[in-house]
Coordinates of C-alpha atoms in Angstrom, one line a residue:
H19 CA 17.3 7.0 -0.4
K20 CA 16.7 6.2 3.3
Y21 CA 14.4 9.1 3.6
L22 CA 12.3 7.8 0.7
I23 CA 12.2 4.3 2.0
Y24 CA 11.2 5.6 5.4
A25 CA 8.6 7.9 4.1
T26 CA 7.1 5.2 2.1
M27 CA 7.0 2.9 5.1
V28 CA 5.3 5.5 7.1
M29 CA 2.6 6.2 4.3
V30 CA 1.8 2.5 4.1
I31 CA 1.6 1.9 7.8
I32 CA -0.6 4.9 8.5
F33 CA -3.0 4.2 5.7
S34 CA -3.2 0.4 6.5
T35 CA -3.8 1.0 10.0
F36 CA -6.6 3.5 9.1
Y37 CA -7.9 0.8 6.6
L38 CA -7.9 -2.0 9.1
L39 CA -9.6 0.1 11.8
L40 CA -12.3 1.1 9.1
A41 CA -12.8 -2.5 8.3
I42 CA -13.1 -3.4 12.0
F43 CA -15.3 -0.8 13.2
Q44 CA -17.6 -0.1 10.1
C45 CA -20.4 -1.4 12.2
K46 CA -21.7 -0.6 15.7
P47 CA -21.7 -3.1 17.2
T48 CA -19.0 -4.8 15.5
S49 CA -20.8 -8.0 15.6
Y50 CA -23.6 -6.4 13.6
F51 CA -21.5 -6.8 10.3
W52 CA -22.0 -10.7 10.6
N53 CA -25.3 -10.7 12.2
Q54 CA -27.2 -7.9 10.3
Y55 CA -29.2 -10.4 8.2
A56 CA -30.3 -12.7 11.2
G57 CA -32.2 -9.7 12.8
A58 CA -29.4 -8.2 15.0
E59 CA -29.9 -4.5 16.0
G60 CA -27.1 -2.0 14.9
T61 CA -25.8 0.5 12.3
C62 CA -23.1 0.7 9.6
I63 CA -21.3 3.5 7.9
D64 CA -22.6 4.4 4.4
K65 CA -22.0 1.6 1.8
T66 CA -20.0 3.7 -0.6
I67 CA -17.3 4.6 2.1
F68 CA -15.7 1.2 2.4
P69 CA -15.3 0.6 -1.5
S70 CA -13.7 3.9 -1.8
A71 CA -11.2 3.3 1.1
T72 CA -10.5 0.0 -0.7
F73 CA -9.5 1.7 -4.0
A74 CA -7.4 4.4 -2.0
H75 CA -5.7 1.7 -0.2
S76 CA -4.8 0.0 -3.5
G77 CA -3.5 3.2 -4.8
V78 CA -1.2 3.7 -1.8
S79 CA 0.0 0.3 -2.0
A80 CA 0.7 0.4 -5.8
T81 CA 2.6 3.5 -5.4
A82 CA 4.7 2.1 -2.7
D83 CA 5.3 -1.1 -4.7
F84 CA 6.3 1.1 -7.7
V85 CA 8.5 3.4 -5.5
L86 CA 10.3 0.5 -3.9
G87 CA 10.6 -1.4 -7.2
I88 CA 12.2 1.4 -9.0
L89 CA 14.6 2.3 -6.3
P90 CA 17.2 0.0 -7.1
V91 CA 17.6 1.4 -10.5
I92 CA 18.3 4.9 -8.9
I93 CA 20.7 3.4 -6.6
I94 CA 22.8 1.5 -9.2
W95 CA 22.7 4.5 -11.7
D96 CA 25.9 6.0 -10.0
L97 CA 27.8 2.8 -9.8
K98 CA 30.8 2.5 -12.0
M99 CA 29.7 -0.1 -14.5
N100 CA 29.1 0.0 -18.4
F101 CA 25.7 1.1 -19.5
R102 CA 24.7 -2.4 -20.6
T103 CA 25.5 -3.9 -17.2
K104 CA 23.5 -1.2 -15.4
V105 CA 20.5 -1.7 -17.6
S106 CA 20.7 -5.5 -16.9
V107 CA 21.0 -5.3 -13.2
G108 CA 18.4 -2.6 -13.1
V109 CA 15.8 -4.8 -15.1
V110 CA 16.4 -7.7 -12.8
L111 CA 16.2 -5.7 -9.7
S112 CA 13.2 -4.1 -10.7
L113 CA 11.3 -7.1 -11.6
G114 CA 9.1 -6.4 -8.3
I115 CA 7.1 -3.8 -10.2
V116 CA 5.7 -6.6 -12.5

């Protein structure tokens, strides 16, 4: 379970760092993003790249939320409890998915 948590954290950190850098440096110079309609000189990346990266980042975040939300159910499945208690505890602990 520890490796699954670490892998999820690494995936989110790497992709979030990429997304942050893309958001900051999508225009050259970076101030052109705010000043482009005031007549400033500069260039930006293709306008379809950033929305696509946004959808990809949302998918990565949703996957991480699902994995980390369902993980408590996997952990409590091997505990010595009756089935009804396991289901109740699993539902309560997995409310983070919602």
